[in-house]
Short mmCIF file of C-alpha atoms in Angstrom, two decimals:
data_model
loop_
_atom_site.label_atom_id
_atom_site.label_comp_id
_atom_site.label_asym_id
_atom_site.label_seq_id
_atom_site.Cartn_x
_atom_site.Cartn_y
_atom_site.Cartn_z
CA ALA A 291 6.22 -3.29 -9.73
CA THR A 292 6.44 0.49 -9.08
CA LYS A 293 9.41 1.73 -7.83
CA ASP A 294 7.20 4.69 -7.09
CA ASP A 295 7.20 4.63 -2.95
CA THR A 296 4.12 6.61 -2.66
CA ARG A 297 2.27 4.35 -5.24
CA ARG A 298 2.97 0.77 -3.08
CA ILE A 299 0.56 -1.06 -0.71
CA ALA A 300 1.62 -1.48 2.19
CA PHE A 301 0.64 -5.07 3.60
CA ASN A 302 0.89 -6.18 7.01
CA TYR A 303 1.26 -9.48 8.82
CA THR A 304 0.31 -10.80 12.17
CA HIS A 305 0.15 -14.80 14.05
CA ASP A 306 -2.43 -15.27 16.88
CA GLY A 307 0.08 -18.57 17.78
CA LYS A 308 -0.60 -19.40 20.87
CA GLY A 309 2.72 -19.65 23.67
CA GLY A 310 4.07 -16.56 23.41
CA LEU A 311 4.63 -17.80 19.23
CA ALA A 312 2.72 -14.83 18.33
CA VAL A 313 3.49 -12.07 15.92
CA LYS A 314 1.78 -8.50 16.67
CA THR A 315 0.53 -6.79 13.20
CA GLN A 316 3.34 -5.11 11.87
CA GLN A 317 3.96 -3.94 8.16
CA LEU A 318 5.98 -6.33 5.84
CA SER A 319 8.52 -3.41 4.63
CA ALA A 320 11.42 -5.60 6.22
CA PRO A 321 11.68 -9.45 6.92
CA VAL A 322 9.90 -10.25 10.20
CA VAL A 323 12.00 -13.06 12.21
CA SER A 324 11.27 -13.85 15.65
CA THR A 325 13.65 -15.67 17.91
CA PHE A 326 11.74 -18.28 20.51
CA LYS A 327 14.37 -19.86 23.28
CA GLY A 328 13.18 -22.40 25.59
CA THR A 329 10.15 -22.84 23.81
CA THR A 330 8.98 -26.22 23.19
CA ASP A 331 5.79 -24.93 21.62
CA PHE A 332 6.99 -26.07 18.27
CA LEU A 333 8.13 -29.84 18.72
CA ASN A 334 4.50 -30.10 20.64
CA GLY A 335 3.05 -28.93 17.15
CA GLN A 336 1.80 -25.08 17.63
CA THR A 337 -1.17 -23.81 15.53
CA GLY A 338 -2.50 -19.70 14.79
CA ASP A 339 -3.69 -17.83 12.30
CA VAL A 340 -1.32 -16.15 10.16
CA LYS A 341 -3.00 -13.08 8.48
CA PHE A 342 -2.35 -10.79 5.91
CA SER A 343 -3.67 -7.85 4.65
CA ALA A 344 -2.94 -4.84 2.54
CA SER A 345 -4.88 -1.26 3.17
CA GLY A 346 -4.27 0.37 0.00
CA VAL A 347 -1.81 3.11 -1.48
CA GLN A 348 -1.42 6.42 0.93
CA ARG A 349 -2.57 9.31 -0.56
CA SER A 350 -1.04 12.57 0.23
CA ASN A 351 -4.27 13.81 2.14
CA GLY A 352 -3.55 10.80 4.38
CA SER A 353 -6.19 8.11 3.47
CA PRO A 354 -5.71 4.76 1.87
CA ALA A 355 -6.50 4.37 -1.54
CA VAL A 356 -6.65 1.36 -3.46
CA PHE A 357 -6.30 1.50 -7.76
CA ALA A 358 -7.58 -0.22 -10.49
CA GLY A 359 -5.29 -2.76 -11.46
CA LYS A 360 -3.66 -6.42 -10.44
CA TYR A 361 -1.73 -7.06 -7.48
CA GLN A 362 0.24 -9.40 -6.90
CA ASP A 363 2.78 -10.43 -3.87
CA VAL A 364 5.15 -13.65 -2.84
CA VAL A 365 5.77 -14.39 1.38
CA THR A 366 8.01 -16.76 2.05
CA ILE A 367 7.93 -17.99 5.82
CA THR A 368 11.01 -20.24 6.96
CA VAL A 369 11.29 -21.85 10.09
CA THR A 370 14.39 -22.75 10.92
CA ALA A 371 16.37 -24.35 13.72
CA ASN A 372 19.07 -23.42 15.37
#
């Protein structure tokens, strides 16, 4: 793992669920938290694609690059009823 922010790879996340449950593409630099008040879509069953993408490391000239090596990350998805 690198602690050098200039070498970190930006991961993006999106969910294309229906009924207002979609999450637009955003960077996973912080937890993604969504609240869906008044919708029963989760109870009725909800499907949608969860997509992750990595665009490489941002170089000093602004374009992305991917350096040789092994990359891995852990993503945890939690659904909490309240």
